[in-house]
Coordinates of C-alpha atoms in Angstrom, one line a residue:
X112 CA 58.6 -30.3 -22.5
X113 CA 58.5 -29.2 -18.9
X114 CA 55.1 -28.1 -17.5
X115 CA 56.2 -24.5 -16.8
X116 CA 57.5 -24.0 -20.4
X117 CA 54.4 -25.5 -21.9
X118 CA 52.2 -23.2 -19.9
X119 CA 54.3 -20.2 -21.0
X120 CA 54.0 -21.2 -24.6
X121 CA 50.2 -21.6 -24.3
X122 CA 49.9 -18.2 -22.6
X123 CA 52.0 -16.6 -25.3
X124 CA 49.7 -18.1 -28.0
X125 CA 46.6 -17.0 -26.2
X126 CA 47.9 -13.4 -25.9
X127 CA 48.8 -13.4 -29.6
X128 CA 45.4 -14.8 -30.6
X129 CA 43.6 -12.2 -28.4
X130 CA 45.7 -9.4 -29.9
X131 CA 45.0 -10.5 -33.5
X132 CA 41.3 -10.7 -32.7
X133 CA 41.4 -7.2 -31.3
X134 CA 43.2 -5.9 -34.3
X135 CA 40.7 -7.5 -36.7
X136 CA 37.8 -6.0 -34.7
X137 CA 39.5 -2.6 -34.4
X138 CA 40.0 -2.3 -38.2
X139 CA 36.3 -2.8 -38.8
X140 CA 34.8 -0.9 -35.8
X141 CA 35.9 2.0 -33.6
X142 CA 36.9 -0.4 -30.7
X143 CA 39.9 1.5 -29.5
X144 CA 38.2 4.9 -29.6
X145 CA 35.2 3.7 -27.7
X146 CA 37.2 1.8 -25.2
X147 CA 39.5 4.8 -24.6
X148 CA 36.5 7.1 -24.0
X149 CA 34.7 4.5 -21.8
X150 CA 37.8 3.8 -19.6
X151 CA 38.2 7.6 -19.1
X152 CA 34.6 8.1 -18.1
X153 CA 34.3 9.8 -14.8
X154 CA 31.9 8.6 -12.1
X155 CA 31.3 10.8 -9.0
X156 CA 31.8 9.2 -5.7
X157 CA 28.9 9.3 -3.2
X158 CA 27.1 6.6 -1.3
X159 CA 23.7 7.5 -2.7
X160 CA 24.9 6.7 -6.2
X161 CA 25.4 3.0 -5.2
X162 CA 21.6 2.4 -4.9
X163 CA 21.2 1.8 -8.6
X164 CA 24.3 -0.5 -8.6
X165 CA 22.7 -2.6 -5.8
X166 CA 19.6 -2.9 -8.0
X167 CA 21.7 -4.0 -11.0
X168 CA 23.7 -6.6 -9.0
X169 CA 20.6 -8.0 -7.3
X170 CA 19.2 -8.5 -10.8
X171 CA 22.4 -10.4 -11.8
X172 CA 21.9 -12.6 -8.7
X173 CA 18.3 -13.1 -9.8
X174 CA 19.3 -14.2 -13.3
X175 CA 22.0 -16.6 -12.1
X176 CA 19.8 -18.3 -9.4
X177 CA 16.7 -18.2 -11.7
X178 CA 18.6 -20.0 -14.5
X179 CA 19.5 -22.8 -12.0
X180 CA 15.9 -23.1 -10.7
X181 CA 14.5 -23.4 -14.3
X182 CA 16.4 -26.7 -14.6
X183 CA 14.2 -28.3 -12.0
X184 CA 10.9 -26.4 -11.9
X185 CA 7.8 -27.7 -13.7
X186 CA 5.0 -25.1 -14.1
X187 CA 2.3 -27.6 -14.9
X188 CA -0.9 -27.5 -12.8
X189 CA -1.7 -31.2 -13.5
X190 CA -2.5 -33.0 -10.2
X191 CA -0.3 -35.9 -9.1
X192 CA 0.1 -37.8 -5.8
X193 CA 3.0 -36.4 -3.9
X194 CA 5.8 -39.0 -3.3
X195 CA 8.7 -36.8 -2.4
X196 CA 10.8 -36.7 0.8
X197 CA 8.6 -34.3 2.8
X198 CA 6.6 -36.9 4.7
X199 CA 3.6 -34.8 6.0
X200 CA 2.3 -34.4 2.4
X201 CA 2.8 -38.0 1.3
X202 CA -0.1 -39.2 -0.9
X203 CA -1.7 -35.8 -1.2
X204 CA -2.8 -34.6 -4.6
X205 CA -0.7 -31.6 -5.6
X206 CA 0.2 -29.9 -8.8
X207 CA 3.4 -30.6 -10.6
X208 CA 4.4 -27.0 -9.9
X209 CA 4.1 -27.5 -6.1
X210 CA 5.7 -30.9 -6.2
X211 CA 8.7 -29.6 -8.2
X212 CA 9.1 -26.7 -5.7
X213 CA 9.3 -29.2 -2.9
X214 CA 11.7 -31.3 -5.0
X215 CA 14.0 -28.3 -5.4
X216 CA 13.8 -27.4 -1.7
X217 CA 14.4 -30.9 -0.2
X218 CA 16.0 -33.2 -2.8
X219 CA 18.2 -31.0 -5.1
X220 CA 21.7 -30.4 -3.6
X221 CA 21.8 -26.7 -2.6
X222 CA 18.3 -26.2 -4.1
X223 CA 16.7 -24.6 -1.0
X224 CA 19.7 -22.2 -0.7
X225 CA 19.4 -21.1 -4.3
X226 CA 15.6 -20.8 -4.1
X227 CA 15.8 -18.6 -1.0
X228 CA 18.6 -16.5 -2.6
X229 CA 16.3 -16.0 -5.6
X230 CA 13.5 -14.8 -3.4
X231 CA 15.7 -12.5 -1.2
X232 CA 17.3 -11.1 -4.3
X233 CA 13.9 -10.3 -5.8
X234 CA 13.0 -8.3 -2.6
X235 CA 16.3 -6.5 -2.6
X236 CA 15.9 -5.8 -6.4
X237 CA 12.5 -4.1 -6.0
X238 CA 13.6 -2.3 -2.9
X239 CA 16.8 -0.9 -4.4
X240 CA 14.9 0.3 -7.5
X241 CA 12.3 2.0 -5.3
X242 CA 14.9 3.8 -3.1
X243 CA 17.0 4.6 -6.2
X244 CA 13.9 6.3 -7.7
X245 CA 13.4 8.3 -4.5
X246 CA 17.0 9.5 -4.6
X247 CA 16.5 10.6 -8.2
X248 CA 13.2 12.4 -7.3
X249 CA 14.5 14.2 -4.2
X250 CA 17.7 15.4 -5.9
X251 CA 16.0 16.5 -9.1
X252 CA 18.0 14.1 -11.3
X253 CA 15.0 13.5 -13.4
X254 CA 15.2 16.9 -15.1
X255 CA 16.5 17.7 -18.5
X256 CA 18.3 15.9 -20.2
X257 CA 17.3 12.8 -18.2
X258 CA 13.5 12.7 -18.6
X259 CA 13.7 9.7 -20.9
X260 CA 15.9 7.8 -18.4
X261 CA 13.4 8.6 -15.6
X262 CA 10.6 7.1 -17.8
X263 CA 12.8 4.0 -18.4
X264 CA 13.4 3.7 -14.6
X265 CA 9.6 3.9 -13.9
X266 CA 9.0 1.2 -16.5
X267 CA 11.7 -0.9 -14.9
X268 CA 10.0 -0.5 -11.5
X269 CA 6.7 -1.5 -13.0
X270 CA 8.2 -4.6 -14.7
X271 CA 10.0 -5.6 -11.5
X272 CA 6.6 -5.6 -9.7
X273 CA 5.1 -7.8 -12.4
X274 CA 8.1 -10.1 -12.4
X275 CA 7.9 -10.5 -8.6
X276 CA 4.2 -11.2 -8.7
X277 CA 4.7 -13.9 -11.4
X278 CA 7.5 -15.4 -9.5
X279 CA 5.8 -15.9 -6.1
X280 CA 2.7 -17.1 -7.9
X281 CA 4.4 -20.0 -9.6
X282 CA 4.8 -22.6 -6.7
X283 CA 1.0 -23.0 -6.6
X284 CA 0.9 -23.1 -2.8
X285 CA -2.0 -21.9 -0.7
X286 CA -0.5 -18.5 -0.1
X287 CA 0.3 -17.8 -3.8
X288 CA -3.1 -19.3 -4.8
X289 CA -4.8 -16.8 -2.5
X290 CA -3.0 -14.0 -4.3
X291 CA -4.1 -15.3 -7.7
X292 CA -7.7 -15.6 -6.5
X293 CA -7.5 -11.9 -5.6
X294 CA -5.9 -11.1 -9.0
X295 CA -8.7 -12.9 -10.7
X296 CA -11.3 -10.7 -8.9
X297 CA -9.3 -7.6 -9.8
X298 CA -9.3 -8.5 -13.5
X299 CA -13.0 -9.3 -13.4
X300 CA -13.8 -5.9 -11.9
X301 CA -12.7 -4.1 -15.1
X302 CA -15.9 -2.8 -16.7
X303 CA -17.2 -4.4 -19.9
X304 CA -14.1 -6.5 -20.7
X305 CA -13.2 -7.9 -17.2
X306 CA -14.9 -11.3 -17.5
X307 CA -13.7 -12.0 -21.0
X308 CA -10.2 -10.9 -20.1
X309 CA -10.2 -13.2 -17.0
X310 CA -11.3 -16.1 -19.1
X311 CA -8.6 -15.4 -21.6
X312 CA -5.8 -15.1 -19.0
X313 CA -6.7 -18.1 -16.9
X314 CA -7.8 -20.2 -19.8
X315 CA -11.4 -20.6 -18.6
X316 CA -13.3 -20.2 -15.4
X317 CA -11.2 -19.8 -12.3
X318 CA -8.9 -21.5 -11.4
X319 CA -8.4 -22.4 -15.1
X320 CA -5.7 -24.6 -16.6
X321 CA -3.3 -22.3 -18.5
X322 CA -2.2 -19.6 -16.1
X323 CA 0.7 -21.5 -14.6
X324 CA 2.4 -22.0 -18.0
X325 CA 1.7 -18.4 -19.0
X326 CA 3.1 -17.0 -15.8
X327 CA 6.1 -19.2 -16.2
X328 CA 6.8 -17.9 -19.8
X329 CA 6.3 -14.3 -18.6
X330 CA 8.6 -14.9 -15.6
X331 CA 11.5 -16.6 -17.3
X332 CA 11.4 -15.1 -20.8
X333 CA 9.3 -12.0 -21.7
X334 CA 9.7 -9.9 -18.6
X335 CA 13.4 -10.7 -18.0
X336 CA 14.1 -9.9 -21.7
X337 CA 12.4 -6.5 -21.3
X338 CA 14.3 -5.9 -18.1
X339 CA 17.7 -6.7 -19.6
X340 CA 17.0 -4.6 -22.7
X341 CA 15.8 -1.6 -20.7
X342 CA 18.6 -1.9 -18.1
X343 CA 21.1 -1.8 -21.1
X344 CA 19.5 1.3 -22.5
X345 CA 19.3 2.9 -19.0
X346 CA 23.1 2.3 -18.5
X347 CA 24.0 3.6 -22.0
X348 CA 22.0 6.8 -21.3
X349 CA 23.7 7.2 -17.9
X350 CA 27.1 7.1 -19.6
X351 CA 26.1 9.2 -22.6
X352 CA 24.3 11.9 -20.6
X353 CA 27.0 12.0 -17.8
X354 CA 26.4 11.2 -14.2
X355 CA 24.8 13.8 -11.9
X356 CA 27.0 15.0 -9.0
X357 CA 26.7 16.9 -5.7
X358 CA 27.9 20.5 -5.6
X359 CA 31.5 20.9 -4.3
X360 CA 34.7 22.7 -5.0
X361 CA 35.6 22.3 -8.7
X362 CA 32.2 20.7 -9.5
X363 CA 29.9 22.8 -11.8
X364 CA 27.0 22.2 -14.1
X365 CA 29.4 21.8 -17.0
X366 CA 31.8 19.1 -15.8
X367 CA 31.9 15.8 -14.0
X368 CA 34.5 15.2 -11.3
X369 CA 35.0 11.6 -10.2
X370 CA 36.9 8.4 -10.5
X371 CA 37.7 7.0 -13.9
X372 CA 35.9 3.8 -15.1
X373 CA 39.1 1.9 -15.0
X374 CA 40.6 0.9 -12.6
X375 CA 39.0 2.8 -9.7
X376 CA 35.3 2.6 -10.5
X377 CA 35.6 -1.0 -11.8
X378 CA 37.4 -2.2 -8.7
X379 CA 34.9 -0.6 -6.3
X380 CA 31.9 -1.8 -8.4
X381 CA 33.2 -5.3 -8.4
X382 CA 33.6 -5.2 -4.7
X383 CA 30.0 -4.0 -4.3
X384 CA 28.7 -6.9 -6.5
X385 CA 30.6 -9.4 -4.3
X386 CA 29.1 -7.8 -1.2
X387 CA 25.6 -7.9 -2.7
X388 CA 26.0 -11.6 -3.6
X389 CA 27.4 -12.5 -0.2
X390 CA 24.7 -10.7 1.7
X391 CA 22.0 -12.4 -0.4
X392 CA 23.6 -15.8 0.2
X393 CA 23.8 -15.0 4.0
X394 CA 20.1 -14.1 4.1
X395 CA 19.2 -17.2 2.2
X396 CA 21.2 -19.4 4.7
X397 CA 20.0 -18.0 8.0
X398 CA 16.6 -16.3 7.2
X399 CA 13.8 -18.6 6.0
X400 CA 11.5 -17.2 3.4
X401 CA 8.3 -18.5 1.7
X402 CA 8.2 -22.1 3.3
X403 CA 5.6 -23.4 0.9
X404 CA 5.5 -26.8 2.6
X405 CA 4.0 -25.1 5.7
X406 CA 1.2 -23.6 3.5
X407 CA 0.4 -26.7 1.6
X408 CA -0.9 -27.0 -2.0
X409 CA -3.5 -24.6 -3.3
X410 CA -7.1 -25.6 -3.0
X411 CA -9.5 -23.1 -4.5
X412 CA -12.1 -23.2 -1.7
X413 CA -9.5 -22.6 1.0
X414 CA -7.6 -19.5 2.1
X415 CA -4.3 -19.4 3.9
X416 CA -4.3 -17.9 7.4
X417 CA -2.6 -14.5 7.6
X418 CA -2.3 -14.4 3.8
X419 CA -0.1 -11.4 3.0
X420 CA 1.6 -10.6 -0.4
X421 CA 5.2 -9.5 -0.7
X422 CA 5.7 -6.0 0.6
X423 CA 5.9 -4.3 -2.8
X424 CA 2.3 -5.2 -3.7
X425 CA 1.1 -4.9 -0.1
X426 CA -0.2 -1.4 -0.8
X427 CA -2.8 -2.8 -3.2
X428 CA -4.0 -5.2 -0.5
X429 CA -4.3 -2.3 1.9
X430 CA -6.2 -0.2 -0.6
X431 CA -8.6 -3.1 -1.2
X432 CA -9.2 -3.4 2.6
X433 CA -9.8 0.3 3.1
X434 CA -12.1 0.9 0.2
X435 CA -15.8 0.9 1.4
X436 CA -18.2 -1.5 -0.3
X437 CA -19.5 0.2 -3.4
X438 CA -21.2 -1.5 -6.4
X439 CA -23.4 -0.2 -9.2
X440 CA -25.7 -2.3 -11.4
X441 CA -26.0 -0.9 -14.9
X442 CA -28.1 -2.8 -17.5
X443 CA -27.7 -6.0 -15.6
X444 CA -23.9 -5.6 -15.2
X445 CA -22.3 -5.1 -11.8
X446 CA -19.6 -2.5 -11.5
X447 CA -17.4 -3.4 -8.5
X448 CA -16.0 0.1 -7.5
X449 CA -14.7 -1.4 -4.3
X450 CA -12.3 -3.5 -6.3
X451 CA -11.8 -1.5 -9.5
X452 CA -10.9 1.8 -7.9
X453 CA -8.2 0.6 -5.4
X454 CA -6.7 -2.2 -7.5
X455 CA -6.9 -0.8 -11.1
X456 CA -7.4 3.0 -10.9
X457 CA -5.0 3.6 -8.0
X458 CA -1.9 1.9 -9.5
X459 CA -2.7 3.4 -12.9
X460 CA -2.8 6.8 -11.3
X461 CA 0.4 6.2 -9.4
X462 CA 2.4 5.3 -12.5
X463 CA 0.7 8.1 -14.5
X464 CA 1.9 10.6 -11.9
X465 CA 5.4 9.1 -11.9
X466 CA 5.7 9.3 -15.7
X467 CA 4.2 12.8 -15.9
X468 CA 6.0 14.5 -13.0
X469 CA 9.1 15.7 -14.9
X470 CA 6.9 17.3 -17.5
X471 CA 4.7 18.8 -14.9
X472 CA 7.6 20.4 -13.0
X473 CA 9.2 21.7 -16.2
X474 CA 5.8 23.3 -17.1
X475 CA 5.4 24.9 -13.6
X476 CA 8.9 26.3 -13.6
X477 CA 9.4 27.1 -17.3
X478 CA 12.9 25.6 -16.9
X479 CA 14.6 24.4 -20.1
X480 CA 18.2 24.3 -18.7
X481 CA 20.2 21.1 -18.5
X482 CA 20.9 20.1 -14.9
X483 CA 23.9 18.0 -13.8
X484 CA 24.1 19.2 -10.2
X485 CA 21.9 17.4 -7.7
X486 CA 19.5 19.5 -5.7
X487 CA 19.6 19.2 -1.9
X488 CA 16.1 18.2 -0.8
X489 CA 16.0 21.1 1.7
X490 CA 16.4 23.6 -1.1
X491 CA 13.2 22.3 -2.8
X492 CA 10.6 22.2 0.1
X493 CA 7.5 21.6 -2.0
X494 CA 9.0 18.8 -4.1
X495 CA 10.5 17.2 -1.0
X496 CA 7.1 17.6 0.8
X497 CA 5.3 15.9 -2.1
X498 CA 7.8 13.0 -2.0
X499 CA 7.4 12.5 1.8
X500 CA 3.6 12.7 1.5
X501 CA 3.7 9.9 -1.1
X502 CA 5.9 7.8 1.2
X503 CA 3.5 8.3 4.1
X504 CA 0.5 7.3 1.9
X505 CA 2.3 4.2 0.8
X506 CA 3.2 3.3 4.4
X507 CA -0.4 3.7 5.5
X508 CA -1.7 1.4 2.7
X509 CA 1.1 -1.1 3.5
X510 CA 0.1 -1.3 7.2
X511 CA -3.6 -1.5 6.2
X512 CA -2.8 -4.6 4.2
X513 CA -2.0 -6.4 7.5
X514 CA -4.8 -4.9 9.6
X515 CA -6.2 -8.4 10.5
X516 CA -2.8 -9.6 11.7
X517 CA -2.3 -6.3 13.7
X518 CA -5.7 -6.7 15.3
X519 CA -5.1 -10.3 16.3
X520 CA -1.6 -9.6 17.7
X521 CA -2.4 -6.4 19.7
X522 CA -6.0 -7.2 20.6
X523 CA -7.6 -4.3 18.6
X524 CA -10.8 -4.2 16.6
X525 CA -10.4 -4.7 12.9
X526 CA -13.1 -2.2 12.2
X527 CA -11.4 0.4 14.4
X528 CA -8.1 -0.2 12.7
X529 CA -9.7 0.1 9.3
X530 CA -11.2 3.5 10.2
X531 CA -8.0 4.7 11.7
X532 CA -6.1 3.8 8.5
X533 CA -8.8 5.5 6.4
X534 CA -8.4 8.7 8.3
X535 CA -4.6 8.4 8.2
X536 CA -4.6 8.0 4.5
X537 CA -6.4 11.3 4.1
X538 CA -4.7 13.3 6.9
X539 CA -1.3 11.7 7.0
X540 CA 0.1 12.8 3.6
X541 CA -1.2 16.4 4.1
X542 CA 0.4 16.7 7.6
X543 CA 3.6 15.1 6.3
X544 CA 3.8 17.6 3.4
X545 CA 3.3 20.6 5.6
X546 CA 5.7 19.4 8.3
X547 CA 8.4 18.5 5.7
X548 CA 8.2 22.0 4.1
X549 CA 8.6 23.6 7.5
X550 CA 11.6 21.4 8.3
X551 CA 13.2 22.2 5.0
X552 CA 12.8 26.0 5.6
X553 CA 14.1 25.7 9.1
X554 CA 17.2 24.0 7.8
X555 CA 17.6 26.8 5.3
X556 CA 17.3 29.4 8.1
X557 CA 19.9 27.5 10.1
X558 CA 22.3 27.5 7.2
X559 CA 21.8 31.3 6.7
X560 CA 22.7 31.8 10.3
X561 CA 25.8 29.6 10.0
X562 CA 26.8 31.4 6.8
X563 CA 26.6 34.8 8.5
X564 CA 28.1 33.8 11.9
X565 CA 30.2 30.8 11.2
X566 CA 30.4 27.4 12.9
X567 CA 29.8 27.2 16.7
X568 CA 33.0 26.2 18.5
X569 CA 31.4 25.2 21.8
X570 CA 33.6 27.7 23.7
X571 CA 31.6 30.1 25.9
X572 CA 33.2 33.4 26.9
X573 CA 32.2 36.2 29.2
X574 CA 32.8 39.8 28.0
X575 CA 33.8 42.8 30.2
X576 CA 30.2 43.7 30.7
X577 CA 29.3 40.3 32.1
X578 CA 27.5 39.0 29.0
X579 CA 27.9 35.4 27.9
X580 CA 28.4 34.3 24.3
X581 CA 29.7 31.4 22.2
X582 CA 32.5 32.0 19.8
X583 CA 32.3 31.1 16.2
X584 CA 34.8 30.1 13.5
X585 CA 34.6 30.7 9.8
X586 CA 33.1 28.1 7.5
X587 CA 35.5 25.7 5.7
X588 CA 35.7 26.4 2.0
X589 CA 34.0 23.1 1.0
X590 CA 30.9 23.7 3.1
X591 CA 30.8 27.3 2.0
X592 CA 30.8 26.3 -1.6
X593 CA 28.0 23.8 -1.0
X594 CA 25.8 26.4 0.6
X595 CA 26.4 29.0 -2.1
X596 CA 26.3 26.9 -5.3
X597 CA 22.7 25.8 -5.6
X598 CA 19.9 26.5 -8.1
X599 CA 17.2 28.7 -6.6
X600 CA 14.5 29.3 -9.3
X601 CA 12.2 32.2 -8.9
X602 CA 8.4 31.9 -9.3
X603 CA 6.9 32.9 -12.6
X604 CA 5.6 36.5 -12.7
X605 CA 1.9 36.7 -12.0
X606 CA -0.2 37.5 -15.1
X607 CA -3.0 39.9 -15.0
X608 CA -6.6 38.9 -14.3
X609 CA -7.4 39.0 -18.0
X610 CA -4.8 36.3 -18.7
X611 CA -6.1 32.8 -19.8
X612 CA -6.9 30.4 -17.0
X613 CA -4.0 28.1 -18.0
X614 CA -1.4 30.9 -17.5
X615 CA -2.9 32.0 -14.2
X616 CA -3.0 28.4 -13.0
X617 CA 0.7 27.9 -14.0
X618 CA 1.7 31.1 -12.2
X619 CA -0.2 30.0 -9.1
X620 CA 1.5 26.6 -9.0
X621 CA 4.9 28.2 -9.6
X622 CA 4.3 30.6 -6.7
X623 CA 3.3 27.7 -4.5
X624 CA 6.5 25.8 -5.5
X625 CA 9.0 28.6 -5.0
X626 CA 7.6 31.5 -3.0
X627 CA 8.9 30.1 0.3
X628 CA 12.7 30.6 0.3
X629 CA 15.5 31.7 2.5
X630 CA 18.2 33.7 0.7
X631 CA 21.8 33.8 1.8
X632 CA 23.4 37.3 2.4
X633 CA 25.6 37.1 -0.6
X634 CA 27.4 39.8 -2.5
X635 CA 26.9 40.7 -6.1
X636 CA 30.3 39.0 -7.0
X637 CA 29.3 35.8 -5.2
X638 CA 26.0 35.7 -7.0
X639 CA 27.8 36.2 -10.3
X640 CA 30.1 33.3 -9.4
X641 CA 27.2 31.0 -8.5
X642 CA 25.4 31.9 -11.8
X643 CA 28.5 30.9 -13.7
X644 CA 28.8 27.5 -12.0
X645 CA 25.2 26.6 -12.5
X646 CA 24.8 27.9 -16.0
X647 CA 23.3 25.8 -18.8
X648 CA 26.1 23.6 -20.3
X649 CA 24.6 24.1 -23.7
X650 CA 24.6 27.8 -23.6
X651 CA 27.8 28.1 -21.5
X652 CA 29.9 25.6 -23.4
X653 CA 30.4 21.9 -22.8
X654 CA 32.7 21.0 -20.0
X655 CA 35.0 18.1 -19.6
X656 CA 35.4 15.2 -17.2
X657 CA 37.9 15.2 -14.4

């Protein structure tokens, strides 16, 4: 039989087999119905919505490269003489974890490229999750009905930090060992149970014998399993709850306007995955990262010069360096406040605030409406100011984590830099919040002027009386719609002085959130139209997808 005919027969049999399998599945489960609904699902088109996809595809790269690395990595801390191809370390006693890392880097074909892809993908993964969460926060996409998905996203961010810490601690080089020594001190600073907990985690007194295997199991099994499960739930909720969208002509709080899942969104998303994979591979090929052979194996009584953690836990390093020395001895037990407060209380407080913020804002506003339109950050000055203040506080702590390097490179005093960062940590977020609020209100004032007078044309004319003025043109319908269709909540009414403290506090916070506002000179008919487009989908009737 000719080759072409045989191939045609095989393809026909494959199509028939696939069709029969589909029929069998469809008779026992709603495959056709679910597939039809999923393929017709609308996804709004905006660059800010790609941040979550970048995080997803970076995680896919992590899984692929990590699966390859597990074939060669040995997490054991047993000491063996190094006999690999890196000559400067010949004969030195190193752990099997360190030796296997060098083996992957220098002796496995493509091993160094895959290892560096894995590390770069981890950095991009955490960064994409962080920026994606900021987008969700600033646009109010965490509000009802997406509070659960926000909590899942915060949990994913926390697990990503844990996964990254476990990953860069595995090679047992001098840099990662310094980080583990810091982690041991942090665990031991926990009052009452710290010492026992450190003995359990490390398998004895530091440096212990079991932590390498335990970190390895966490890194390749437990944490990735949780990440995969939560990502799946997160994506299911995104599809089920509908995607948020920016206000625009034809876009209301009761519909979703965008590209269908197939073929438009699928093609674009596949292209983004290939770009993410290619950029990660390019970074791994041209930008060296974590050269453990330069640091050498970990020796407990040595510290690597310029030891800095990966950026996403650098804020903890900065908090430890800024905290003044403070210890208390109670009944013979030392409470290390200088470690416990910045390294345990601070991150716990951070994640507690992230989890609780949707509930807090709903309580302040009394808002029980479903929201599917994104807020513009300028329309919520207080929320935007709080977010910018948090970013500034994080930036100060991150820079403080490298105060020794900055002092060495620029010839400054470490003590002077430390005090500068301490002051900046207190003053910086407050100034950033106030400035951001004023900028948001200034942007609103400018939009009111544009709404009243129209767009500037750049053409200056002189009237008969000799006056000079610039002509204006009317707003285009798309921009006019974006300026009009926005949610502008009013502060809660102030209760009387005899009201309970809780009600008075709630009214005060609500007034702080929403008293500063710039209203557009709209007509009663326009206000009615805006109310209809931002109405609660539950009360106003469910809309479709376009």
